[in-house]
Coordinates of C-alpha atoms and ligand atoms in Angstrom, one line a residue:
X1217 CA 144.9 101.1 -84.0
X1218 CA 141.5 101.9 -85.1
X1219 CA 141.1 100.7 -88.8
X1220 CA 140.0 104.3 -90.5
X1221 CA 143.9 105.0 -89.2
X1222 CA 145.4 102.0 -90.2
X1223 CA 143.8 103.1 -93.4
X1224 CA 145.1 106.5 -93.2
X1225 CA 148.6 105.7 -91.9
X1226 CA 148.5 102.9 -95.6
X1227 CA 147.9 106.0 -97.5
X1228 CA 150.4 107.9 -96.4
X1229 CA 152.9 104.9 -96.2
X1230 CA 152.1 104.4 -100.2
X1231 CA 152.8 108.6 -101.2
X1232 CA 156.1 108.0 -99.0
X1233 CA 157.4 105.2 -100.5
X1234 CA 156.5 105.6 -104.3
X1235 CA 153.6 103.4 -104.8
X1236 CA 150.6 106.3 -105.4
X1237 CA 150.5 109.7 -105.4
X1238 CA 147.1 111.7 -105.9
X1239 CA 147.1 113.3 -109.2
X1240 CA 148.7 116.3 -110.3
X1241 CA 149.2 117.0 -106.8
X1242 CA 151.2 119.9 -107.2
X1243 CA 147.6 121.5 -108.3
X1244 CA 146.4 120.2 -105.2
X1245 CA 145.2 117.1 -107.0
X1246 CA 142.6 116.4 -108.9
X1247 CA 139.5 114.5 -106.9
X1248 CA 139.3 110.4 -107.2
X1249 CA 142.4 110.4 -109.9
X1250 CA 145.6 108.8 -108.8
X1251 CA 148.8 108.3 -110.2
X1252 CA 151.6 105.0 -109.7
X1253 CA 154.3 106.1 -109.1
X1254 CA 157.8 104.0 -109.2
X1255 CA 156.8 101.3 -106.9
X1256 CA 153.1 101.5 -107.3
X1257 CA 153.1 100.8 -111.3
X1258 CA 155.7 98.2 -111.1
X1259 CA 152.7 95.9 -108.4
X1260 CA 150.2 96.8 -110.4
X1261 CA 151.8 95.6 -113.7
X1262 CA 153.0 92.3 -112.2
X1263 CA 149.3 91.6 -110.9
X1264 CA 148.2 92.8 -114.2
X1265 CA 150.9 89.7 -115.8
X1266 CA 149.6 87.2 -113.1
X1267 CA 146.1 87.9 -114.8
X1268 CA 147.0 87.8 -118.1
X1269 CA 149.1 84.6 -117.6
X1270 CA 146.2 83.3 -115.9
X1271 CA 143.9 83.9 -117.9
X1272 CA 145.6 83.6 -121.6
X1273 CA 148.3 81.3 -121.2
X1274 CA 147.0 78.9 -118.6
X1275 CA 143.4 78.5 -120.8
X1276 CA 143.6 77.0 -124.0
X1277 CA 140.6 78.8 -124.8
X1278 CA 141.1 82.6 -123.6
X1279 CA 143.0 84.8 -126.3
X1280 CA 143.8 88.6 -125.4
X1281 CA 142.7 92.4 -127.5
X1282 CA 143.4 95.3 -126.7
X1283 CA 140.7 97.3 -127.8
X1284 CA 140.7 101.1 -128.4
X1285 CA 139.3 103.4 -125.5
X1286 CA 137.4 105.7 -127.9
X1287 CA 134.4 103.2 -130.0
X1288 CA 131.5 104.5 -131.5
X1289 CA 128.7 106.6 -130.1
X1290 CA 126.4 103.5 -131.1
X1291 CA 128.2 101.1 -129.1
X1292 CA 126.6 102.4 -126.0
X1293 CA 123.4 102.8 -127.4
X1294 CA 123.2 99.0 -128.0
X1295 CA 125.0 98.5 -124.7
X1296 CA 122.0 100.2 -122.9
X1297 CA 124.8 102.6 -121.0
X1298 CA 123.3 106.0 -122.8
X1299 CA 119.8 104.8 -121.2
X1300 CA 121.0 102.9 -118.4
X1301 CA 124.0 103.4 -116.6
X1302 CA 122.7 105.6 -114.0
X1303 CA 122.6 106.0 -110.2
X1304 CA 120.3 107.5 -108.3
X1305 CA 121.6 110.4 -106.3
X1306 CA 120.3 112.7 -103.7
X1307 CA 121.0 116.3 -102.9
X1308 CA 121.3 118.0 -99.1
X1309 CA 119.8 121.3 -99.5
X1310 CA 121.8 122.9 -97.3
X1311 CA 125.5 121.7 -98.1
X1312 CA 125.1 120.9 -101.4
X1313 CA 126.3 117.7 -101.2
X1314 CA 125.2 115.0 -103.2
X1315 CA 125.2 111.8 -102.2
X1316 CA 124.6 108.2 -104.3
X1317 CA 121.3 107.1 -102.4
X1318 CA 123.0 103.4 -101.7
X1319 CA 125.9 104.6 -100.2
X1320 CA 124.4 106.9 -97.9
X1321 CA 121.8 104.4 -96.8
X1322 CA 123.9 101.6 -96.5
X1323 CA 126.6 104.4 -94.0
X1324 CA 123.5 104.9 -92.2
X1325 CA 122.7 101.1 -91.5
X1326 CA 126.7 100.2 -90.8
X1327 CA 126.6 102.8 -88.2
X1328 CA 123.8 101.5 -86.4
X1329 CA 125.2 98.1 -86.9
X1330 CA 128.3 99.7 -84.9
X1331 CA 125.8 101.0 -82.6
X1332 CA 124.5 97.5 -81.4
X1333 CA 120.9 98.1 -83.6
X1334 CA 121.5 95.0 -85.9
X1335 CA 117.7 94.7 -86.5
X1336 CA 117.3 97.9 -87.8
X1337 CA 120.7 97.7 -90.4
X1338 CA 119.6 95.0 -91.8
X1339 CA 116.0 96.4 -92.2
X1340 CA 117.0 99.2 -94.0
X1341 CA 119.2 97.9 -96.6
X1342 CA 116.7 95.4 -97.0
X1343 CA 113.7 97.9 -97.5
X1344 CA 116.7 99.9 -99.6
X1345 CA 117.2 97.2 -101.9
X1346 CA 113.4 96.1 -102.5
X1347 CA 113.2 99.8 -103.2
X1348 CA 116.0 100.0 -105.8
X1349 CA 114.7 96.6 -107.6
X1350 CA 112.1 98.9 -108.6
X1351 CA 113.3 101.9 -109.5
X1352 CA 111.2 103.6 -106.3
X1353 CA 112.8 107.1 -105.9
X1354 CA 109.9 108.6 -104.2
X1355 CA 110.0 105.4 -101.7
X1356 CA 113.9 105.7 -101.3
X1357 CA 113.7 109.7 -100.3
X1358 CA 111.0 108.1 -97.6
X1359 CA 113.4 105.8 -96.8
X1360 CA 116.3 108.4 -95.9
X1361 CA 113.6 111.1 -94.0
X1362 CA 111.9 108.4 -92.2
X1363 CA 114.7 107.2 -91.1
X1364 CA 116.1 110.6 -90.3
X1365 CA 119.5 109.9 -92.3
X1366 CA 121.5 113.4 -92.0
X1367 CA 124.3 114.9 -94.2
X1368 CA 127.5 113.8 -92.9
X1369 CA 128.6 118.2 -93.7
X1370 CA 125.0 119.5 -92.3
X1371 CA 123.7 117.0 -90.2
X1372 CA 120.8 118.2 -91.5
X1373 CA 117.6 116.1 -93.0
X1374 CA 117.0 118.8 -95.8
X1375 CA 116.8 116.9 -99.2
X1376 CA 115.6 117.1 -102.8
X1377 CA 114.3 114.6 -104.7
X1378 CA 116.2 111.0 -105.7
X1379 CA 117.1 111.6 -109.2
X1380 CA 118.9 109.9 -112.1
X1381 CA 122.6 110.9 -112.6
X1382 CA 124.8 108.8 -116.0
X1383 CA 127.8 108.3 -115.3
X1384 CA 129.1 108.6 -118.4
X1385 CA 132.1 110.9 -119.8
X1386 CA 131.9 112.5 -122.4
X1387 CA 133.8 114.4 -125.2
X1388 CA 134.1 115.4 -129.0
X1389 CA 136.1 113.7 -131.8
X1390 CA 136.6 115.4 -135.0
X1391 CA 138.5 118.6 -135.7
X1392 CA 136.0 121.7 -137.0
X1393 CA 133.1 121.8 -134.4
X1394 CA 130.5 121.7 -137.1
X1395 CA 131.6 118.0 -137.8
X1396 CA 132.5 117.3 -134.3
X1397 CA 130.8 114.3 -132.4
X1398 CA 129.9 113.2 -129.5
X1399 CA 132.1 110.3 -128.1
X1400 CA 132.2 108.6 -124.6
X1401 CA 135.5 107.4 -122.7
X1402 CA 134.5 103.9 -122.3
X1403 CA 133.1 103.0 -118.9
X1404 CA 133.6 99.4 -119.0
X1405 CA 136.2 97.2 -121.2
X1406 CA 133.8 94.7 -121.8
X1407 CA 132.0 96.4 -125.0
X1408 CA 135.5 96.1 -126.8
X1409 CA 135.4 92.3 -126.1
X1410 CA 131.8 92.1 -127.4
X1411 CA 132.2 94.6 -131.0
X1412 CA 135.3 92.3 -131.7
X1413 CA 133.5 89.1 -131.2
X1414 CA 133.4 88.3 -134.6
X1415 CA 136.9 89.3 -135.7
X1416 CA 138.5 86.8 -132.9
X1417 CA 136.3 84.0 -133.3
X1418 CA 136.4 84.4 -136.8
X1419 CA 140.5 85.1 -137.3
X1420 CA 141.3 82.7 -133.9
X1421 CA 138.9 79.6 -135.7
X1422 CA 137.5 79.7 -131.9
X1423 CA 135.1 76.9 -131.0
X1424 CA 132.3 77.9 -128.2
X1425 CA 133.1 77.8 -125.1
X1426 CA 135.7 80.3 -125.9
X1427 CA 136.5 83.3 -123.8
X1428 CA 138.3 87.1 -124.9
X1429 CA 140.6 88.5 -122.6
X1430 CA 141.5 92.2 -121.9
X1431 CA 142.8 94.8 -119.2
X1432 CA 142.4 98.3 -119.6
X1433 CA 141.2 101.7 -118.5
X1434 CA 137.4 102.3 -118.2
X1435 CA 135.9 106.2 -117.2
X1436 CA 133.1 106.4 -114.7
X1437 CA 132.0 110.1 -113.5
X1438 CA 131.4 108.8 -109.7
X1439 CA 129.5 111.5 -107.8
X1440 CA 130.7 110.3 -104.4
X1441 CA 134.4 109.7 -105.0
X1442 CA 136.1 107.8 -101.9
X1443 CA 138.5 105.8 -100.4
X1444 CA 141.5 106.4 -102.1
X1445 CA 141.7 103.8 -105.1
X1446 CA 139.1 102.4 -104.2
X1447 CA 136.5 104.4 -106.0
X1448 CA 138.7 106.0 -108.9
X1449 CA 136.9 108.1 -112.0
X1450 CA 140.1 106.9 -114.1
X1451 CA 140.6 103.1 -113.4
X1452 CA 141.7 100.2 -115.0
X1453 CA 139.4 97.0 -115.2
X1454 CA 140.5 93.6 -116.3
X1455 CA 137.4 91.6 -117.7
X1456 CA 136.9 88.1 -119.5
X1457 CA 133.7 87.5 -121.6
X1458 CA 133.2 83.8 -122.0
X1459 CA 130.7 83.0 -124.7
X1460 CA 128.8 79.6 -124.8
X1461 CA 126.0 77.5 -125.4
X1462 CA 122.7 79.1 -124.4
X1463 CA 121.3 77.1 -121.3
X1464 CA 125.0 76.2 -119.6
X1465 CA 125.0 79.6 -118.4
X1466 CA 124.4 78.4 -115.0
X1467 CA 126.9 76.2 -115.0
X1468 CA 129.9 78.3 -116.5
X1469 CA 128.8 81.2 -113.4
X1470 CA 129.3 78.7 -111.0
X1471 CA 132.3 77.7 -112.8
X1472 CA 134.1 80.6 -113.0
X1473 CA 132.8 81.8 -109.2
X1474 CA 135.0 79.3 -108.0
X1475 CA 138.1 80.0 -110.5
X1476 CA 138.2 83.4 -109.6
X1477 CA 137.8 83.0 -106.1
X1478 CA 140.8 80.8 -106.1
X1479 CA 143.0 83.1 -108.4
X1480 CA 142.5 85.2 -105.7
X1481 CA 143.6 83.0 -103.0
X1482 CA 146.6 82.1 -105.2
X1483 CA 148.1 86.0 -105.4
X1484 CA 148.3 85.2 -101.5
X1485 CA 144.4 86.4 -99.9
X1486 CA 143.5 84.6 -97.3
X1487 CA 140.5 82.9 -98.4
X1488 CA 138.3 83.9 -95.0
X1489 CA 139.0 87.4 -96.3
X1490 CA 136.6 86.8 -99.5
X1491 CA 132.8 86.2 -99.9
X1492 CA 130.7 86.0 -102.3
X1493 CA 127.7 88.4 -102.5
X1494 CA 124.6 87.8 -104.8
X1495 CA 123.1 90.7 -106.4
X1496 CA 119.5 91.1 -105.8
X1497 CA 118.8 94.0 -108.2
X1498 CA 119.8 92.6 -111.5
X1499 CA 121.6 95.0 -114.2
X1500 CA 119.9 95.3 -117.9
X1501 CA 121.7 92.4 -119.1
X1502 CA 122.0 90.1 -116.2
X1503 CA 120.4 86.5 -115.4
X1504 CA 122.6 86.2 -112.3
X1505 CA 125.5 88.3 -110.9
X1506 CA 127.5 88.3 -107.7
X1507 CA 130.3 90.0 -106.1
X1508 CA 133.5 88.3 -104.9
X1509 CA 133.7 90.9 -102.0
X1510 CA 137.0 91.5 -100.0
X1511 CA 137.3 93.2 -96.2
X1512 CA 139.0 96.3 -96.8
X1513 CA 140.4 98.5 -93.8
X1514 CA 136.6 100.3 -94.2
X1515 CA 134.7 96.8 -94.6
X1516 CA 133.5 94.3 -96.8
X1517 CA 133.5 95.9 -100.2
X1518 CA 133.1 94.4 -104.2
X1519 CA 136.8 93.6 -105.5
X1520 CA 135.4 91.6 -108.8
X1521 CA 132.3 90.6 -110.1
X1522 CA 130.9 87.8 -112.1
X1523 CA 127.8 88.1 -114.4
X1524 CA 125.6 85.9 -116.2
X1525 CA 125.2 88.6 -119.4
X1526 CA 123.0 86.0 -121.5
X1527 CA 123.3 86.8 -125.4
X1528 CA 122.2 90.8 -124.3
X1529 CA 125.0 92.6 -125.8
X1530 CA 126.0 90.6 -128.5
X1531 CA 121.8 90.6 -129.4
X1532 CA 122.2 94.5 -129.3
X1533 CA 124.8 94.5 -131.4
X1534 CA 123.8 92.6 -134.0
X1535 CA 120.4 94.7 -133.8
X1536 CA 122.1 98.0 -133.9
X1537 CA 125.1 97.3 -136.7
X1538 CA 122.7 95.1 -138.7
X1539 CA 125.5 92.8 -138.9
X1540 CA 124.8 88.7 -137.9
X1541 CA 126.7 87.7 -134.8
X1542 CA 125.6 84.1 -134.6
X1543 CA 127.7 81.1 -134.3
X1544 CA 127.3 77.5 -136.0
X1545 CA 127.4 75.0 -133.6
X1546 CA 128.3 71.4 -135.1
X1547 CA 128.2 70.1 -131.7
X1548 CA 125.7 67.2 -132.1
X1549 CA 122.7 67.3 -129.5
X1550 CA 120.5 65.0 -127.3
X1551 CA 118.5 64.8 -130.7
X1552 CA 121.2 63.4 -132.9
X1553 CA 121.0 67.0 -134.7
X1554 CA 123.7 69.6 -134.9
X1555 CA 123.0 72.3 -132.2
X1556 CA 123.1 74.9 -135.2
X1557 CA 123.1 78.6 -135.3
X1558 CA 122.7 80.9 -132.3
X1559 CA 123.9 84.2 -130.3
X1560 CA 126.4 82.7 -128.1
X1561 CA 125.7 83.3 -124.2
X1562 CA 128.2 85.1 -122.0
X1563 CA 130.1 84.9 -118.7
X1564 CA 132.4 87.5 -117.9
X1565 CA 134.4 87.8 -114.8
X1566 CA 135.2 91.5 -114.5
X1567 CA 138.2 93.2 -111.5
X1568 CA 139.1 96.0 -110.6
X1569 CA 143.0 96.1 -111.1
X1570 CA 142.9 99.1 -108.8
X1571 CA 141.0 97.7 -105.8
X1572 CA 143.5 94.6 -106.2
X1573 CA 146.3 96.6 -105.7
X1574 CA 144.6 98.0 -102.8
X1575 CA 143.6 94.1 -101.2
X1576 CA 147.5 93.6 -101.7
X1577 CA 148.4 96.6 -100.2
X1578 CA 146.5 96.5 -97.1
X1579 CA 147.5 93.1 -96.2
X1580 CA 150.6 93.6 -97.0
X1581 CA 151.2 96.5 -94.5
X1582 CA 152.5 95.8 -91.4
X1583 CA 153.9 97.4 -88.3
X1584 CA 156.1 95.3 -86.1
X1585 CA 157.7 95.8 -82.9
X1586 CA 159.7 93.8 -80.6
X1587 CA 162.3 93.8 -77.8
X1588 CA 165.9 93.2 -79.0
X1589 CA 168.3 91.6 -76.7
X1590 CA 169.7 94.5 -74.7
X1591 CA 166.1 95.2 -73.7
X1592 CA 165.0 98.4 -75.7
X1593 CA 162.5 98.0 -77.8
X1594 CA 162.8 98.3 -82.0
X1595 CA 160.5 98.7 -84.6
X1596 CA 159.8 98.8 -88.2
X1597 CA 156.9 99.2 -91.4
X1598 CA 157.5 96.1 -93.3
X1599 CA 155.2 95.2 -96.4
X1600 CA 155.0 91.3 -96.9
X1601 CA 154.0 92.1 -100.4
X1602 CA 153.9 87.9 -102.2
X1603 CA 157.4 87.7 -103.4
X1604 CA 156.2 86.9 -107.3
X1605 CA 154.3 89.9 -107.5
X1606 CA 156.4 92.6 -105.5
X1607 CA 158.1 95.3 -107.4
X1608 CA 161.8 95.0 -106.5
X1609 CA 163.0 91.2 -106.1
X1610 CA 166.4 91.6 -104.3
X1611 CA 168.2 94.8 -103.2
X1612 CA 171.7 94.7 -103.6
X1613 CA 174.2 96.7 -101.0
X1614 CA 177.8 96.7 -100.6
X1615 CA 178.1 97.3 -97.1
X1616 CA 181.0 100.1 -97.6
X1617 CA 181.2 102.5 -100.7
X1618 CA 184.8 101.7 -101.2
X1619 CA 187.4 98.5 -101.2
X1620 CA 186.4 97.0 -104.5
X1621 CA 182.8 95.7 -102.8
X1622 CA 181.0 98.3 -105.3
X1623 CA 182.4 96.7 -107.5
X1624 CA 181.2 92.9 -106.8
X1625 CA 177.8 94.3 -106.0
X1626 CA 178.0 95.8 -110.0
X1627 CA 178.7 92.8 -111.4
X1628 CA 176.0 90.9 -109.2
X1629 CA 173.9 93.4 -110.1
X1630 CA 174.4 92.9 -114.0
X1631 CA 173.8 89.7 -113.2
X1632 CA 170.6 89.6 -111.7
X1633 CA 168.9 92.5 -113.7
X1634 CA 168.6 90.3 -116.7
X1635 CA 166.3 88.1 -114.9
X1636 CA 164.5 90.2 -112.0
X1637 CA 164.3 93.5 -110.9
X1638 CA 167.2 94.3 -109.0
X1639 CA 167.8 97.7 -106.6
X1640 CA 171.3 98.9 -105.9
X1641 CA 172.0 101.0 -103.4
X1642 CA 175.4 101.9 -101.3
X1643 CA 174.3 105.1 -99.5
X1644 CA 173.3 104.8 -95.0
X1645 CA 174.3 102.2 -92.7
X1646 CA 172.8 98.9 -93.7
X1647 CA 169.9 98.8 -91.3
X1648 CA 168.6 101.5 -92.9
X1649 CA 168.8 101.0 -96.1
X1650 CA 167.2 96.8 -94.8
X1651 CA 164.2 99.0 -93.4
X1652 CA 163.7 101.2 -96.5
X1653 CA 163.9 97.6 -98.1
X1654 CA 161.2 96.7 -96.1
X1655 CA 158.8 99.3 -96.3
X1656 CA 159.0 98.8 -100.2
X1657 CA 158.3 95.4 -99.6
X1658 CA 161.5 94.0 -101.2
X1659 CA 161.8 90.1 -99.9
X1660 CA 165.2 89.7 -100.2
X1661 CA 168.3 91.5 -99.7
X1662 CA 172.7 90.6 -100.5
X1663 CA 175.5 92.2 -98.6
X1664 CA 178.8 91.8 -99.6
X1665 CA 180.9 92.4 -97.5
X1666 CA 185.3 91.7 -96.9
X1667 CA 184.4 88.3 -96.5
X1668 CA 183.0 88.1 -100.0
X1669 CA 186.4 89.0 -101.0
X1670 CA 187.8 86.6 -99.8
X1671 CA 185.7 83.6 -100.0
X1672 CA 182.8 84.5 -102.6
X1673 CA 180.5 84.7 -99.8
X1674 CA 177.6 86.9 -99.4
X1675 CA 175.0 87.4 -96.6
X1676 CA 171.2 86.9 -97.9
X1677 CA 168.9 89.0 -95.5
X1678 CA 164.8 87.9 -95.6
X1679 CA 162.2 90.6 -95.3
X1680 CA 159.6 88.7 -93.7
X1681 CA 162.0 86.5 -90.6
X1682 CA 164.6 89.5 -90.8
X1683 CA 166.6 86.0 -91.1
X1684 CA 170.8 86.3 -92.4
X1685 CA 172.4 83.4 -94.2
X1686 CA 175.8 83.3 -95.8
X1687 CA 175.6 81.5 -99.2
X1688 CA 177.7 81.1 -102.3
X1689 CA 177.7 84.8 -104.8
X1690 CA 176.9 82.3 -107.6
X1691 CA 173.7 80.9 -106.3
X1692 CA 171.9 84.1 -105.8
X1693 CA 170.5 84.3 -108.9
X1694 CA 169.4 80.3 -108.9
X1695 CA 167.7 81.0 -105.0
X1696 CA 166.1 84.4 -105.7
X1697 CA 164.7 82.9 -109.2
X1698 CA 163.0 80.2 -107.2
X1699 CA 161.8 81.9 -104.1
X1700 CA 159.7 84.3 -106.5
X1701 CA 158.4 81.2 -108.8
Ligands
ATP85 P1 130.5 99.5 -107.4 O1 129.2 98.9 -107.0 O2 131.6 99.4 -106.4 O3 130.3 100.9 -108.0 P2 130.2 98.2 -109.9 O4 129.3 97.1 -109.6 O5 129.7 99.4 -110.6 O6 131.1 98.6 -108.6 P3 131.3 96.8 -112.2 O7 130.6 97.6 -113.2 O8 130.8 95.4 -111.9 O9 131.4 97.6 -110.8 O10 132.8 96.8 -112.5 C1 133.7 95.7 -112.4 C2 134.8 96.0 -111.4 O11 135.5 97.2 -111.8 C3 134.4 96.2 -110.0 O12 134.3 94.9 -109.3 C4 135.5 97.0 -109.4 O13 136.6 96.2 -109.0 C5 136.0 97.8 -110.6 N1 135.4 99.2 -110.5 C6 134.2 99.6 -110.8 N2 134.1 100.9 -110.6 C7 135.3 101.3 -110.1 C8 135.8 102.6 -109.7 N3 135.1 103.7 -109.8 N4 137.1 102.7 -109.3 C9 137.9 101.5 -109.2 N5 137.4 100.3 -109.6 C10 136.2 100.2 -110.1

């Protein structure tokens, strides 16, 4: 199957089964907003735990906040986003569309890749980024006509000028007009890490290098809204700042490059489906910054970034509150001296809980088919979602509705819940309710059947081998509770 369908056929296997629906779809949605629906929220909170464990309980070093979404209009005045946090967009003139100038150059050069002209790809995005290292819009409208990039709706060449969209949103806080003010929806966690810096390393006694924790949603007005959850104007980020000495910057990025990279490989991606990819234009507050990139169904694509953020935002701060952020370091030095006051430096790691639930998702969808026995041919849509992180642990079915085996499945049931997430179902024949089981991604299922009566037996079914094996009723809990540890 070509991969735009595989992609398709993902998104439509995840509005089937409960995992995301597009927002308020019964208004026919609302562009790049999605909602989780039963199974959906339920992976994205247990990646969202494997995170927080990770990054909270497993470091010493890492508390959590949970900052407010709404902060004060000077907070991104310091941050540079009022200024800054634009993206230069392009108009066709005769379909209206608009277009962020990278993406559209960068569909341009993977369809000539696709088209066997490698040379000329990687000319243009190189041209494309010397271009957007300097802010040349007059240079990257050149780009696009001599290059004869059309509208995808158009196919025309017919554009306006590169301009300067923010990508901010914005809204009022205050009840009479008069007094109203202007507030943004935050388009980044990270600033609520940064105003609280003092507070937690103040009320935590936190010695440097210490990091701040948090997961939340961030706001960002995308022009060119695509690829499902990909791109998302409603999304939820979870970013670490890690403040430190000035001049071990270096060291911590390369430090938490390979932590992250291999946080990712733990939650079950296959390593050669990661790369790193170094940013050559810098943003405002960046010594060094790359991409942990993942290949998505459409290509390689960012999944989480890592910057070096020096001591710009806490500088700001402290410039704009007229507050001191500074730390005293008691650390002694090559000199025999303390190292003394400064503005701590910052790393932050910084994903996209969104776009992980999207890695997960598409490698966890599978179809399978083979021949059974008598020669036909069978099938089914199995997601081999990680056991610790998939929403429903063990699905529990008595294989008739009657003969008391409701009743032991109950009491299993009671049983289990208090440690996992159980499913109960005694509805359809039990192949089907194994395959819905399967397309939900659910790695284990119990039948009890007459046997169970008799002996306290019960069949244990395995998602991923479709494998059956009759063990004690007692021991599920124990077996489950280790398979998803
Ligand atoms: P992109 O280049 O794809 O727009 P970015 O470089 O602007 O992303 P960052 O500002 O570094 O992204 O944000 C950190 C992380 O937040 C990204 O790696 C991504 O996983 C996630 N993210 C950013 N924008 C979106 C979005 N619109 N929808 C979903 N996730 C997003």
């Amino acid at each position: 199957m070509a991969e735009t369908n595989i992609f398709s056929t993902l998104i439509a296997h995840c509005k089937e089964y409960g995992f995301v629906f597009q927002s308020s779809e019964i208004y026919d949605g609302l562009s790049a907003v999605y909602d989780y629906g039963q199974y959906g929220s339920q992976l994205k909170k247990n990646i969202r735990d494997e995170w927080w464990k990770s990054m909270t309980q497993l470091n010493e070093n890492i508390v959590g906040i949970d900052a407010a979404i709404f902060m004060h209009p000077t907070t991104w005045k310091a941050s540079g986003h009022i200024d800054n946090f634009c993206d230069p967009m392009i108009d066709n003139k005769d379909s209206n569309k608009r277009y962020r100038v990278d993406h559209l150059i960068e569909t341009f050069a993977e369809e000539q890749e696709a088209l066997g002209n490698k040379d000329l790809a990687a000319e243009v995005i190189q041209s494309m980024e010397k271009l957007l290292m300097v802010n040349d819009y007059p240079g990257l409208k050149k780009l696009i006509e001599d290059n004869k990039i059309k509208c995808a709706i158009s196919k025309t060449c017919n554009w306006t000028d590169v301009r300067e969209f923010n990508l901010m949103f914005s809204t009022q806080i205050g009840s009479v007009a008069e007094e109203s003010e202007t507030i943004y929806l935050r388009p980044e966690t990270a600033q609520g890490i940064f105003v609280n810096y003092l507070n937690v390393q103040k009320t935590g006694r936190m010695k440097i290098p210490f990091g701040i924790a948090q997961t939340g949603k961030a706001f960002r007005n995308e022009i060119v809204a695509r690829q499902f959850i990909f791109r998302m104007r409603e999304f939820e980020q979870m970013e670490m700042q890690f403040f430190i000495r000035p001049g071990t910057q270096m060291q911590w990025f390369e430090y938490w490059k390979e932590e992250r990279r291999k946080w990712h490989v733990s939650l079950g991606i296959p390593n050669d489906k990661l790369r790193y990819h170094n940013h050559v234009k810098l943003a405002h507050y960046a010594d060094a910054a790359l991409d942990i990139e993942f290949e998505f169904p459409f290509g390689w694509k960012e999944l989480e970034g890592i910057h070096s953020r020096t001591d710009f935002d806490l500088k700001q701060h402290q410039l704009y509150s007229k507050k001191k952020i500074q730390y005293f370091d008691n650390d002694i030095n090559e000199d025999g001296r303390p190292y003394g006051n400064y503005i701590p430096y910052v790393v932050e790691t910084s994903v996209g809980l969104d776009r992980l639930v999207l890695t997960i998702l598409s490698l966890a969808y599978e179809e399978e088919k083979w021949n059974k026995e008598d020669g036909t041919e069978d099938s089914r849509v199995v997601m081999r979602l990680p056991p610790k992180i998939a929403p429903i642990k063990l699905a529990i079915l008595p294989l008739i509705k009657k003969d008391g085996l409701p009743e032991i499945a109950k009491d299993l049931m009671n049983e289990c819940k208090q440690s996992f997430h159980c499913f109960y179902e005694e509805k359809d024949a039990i192949g089907k309710r194994y395959r819905r089981m399967d397309a939900i991604g659910t790695p284990f299922c119990v039948t009890i059947d007459h046997q169970t009566k008799e002996d306290n037996t019960v069949t244990i079914r395995y998602r991923d081998s479709m494998a059956q094996e009759r063990m004690p009723i007692e021991e599920v809990r124990k077996i489950v509770e280790e398979k998803i540890n």
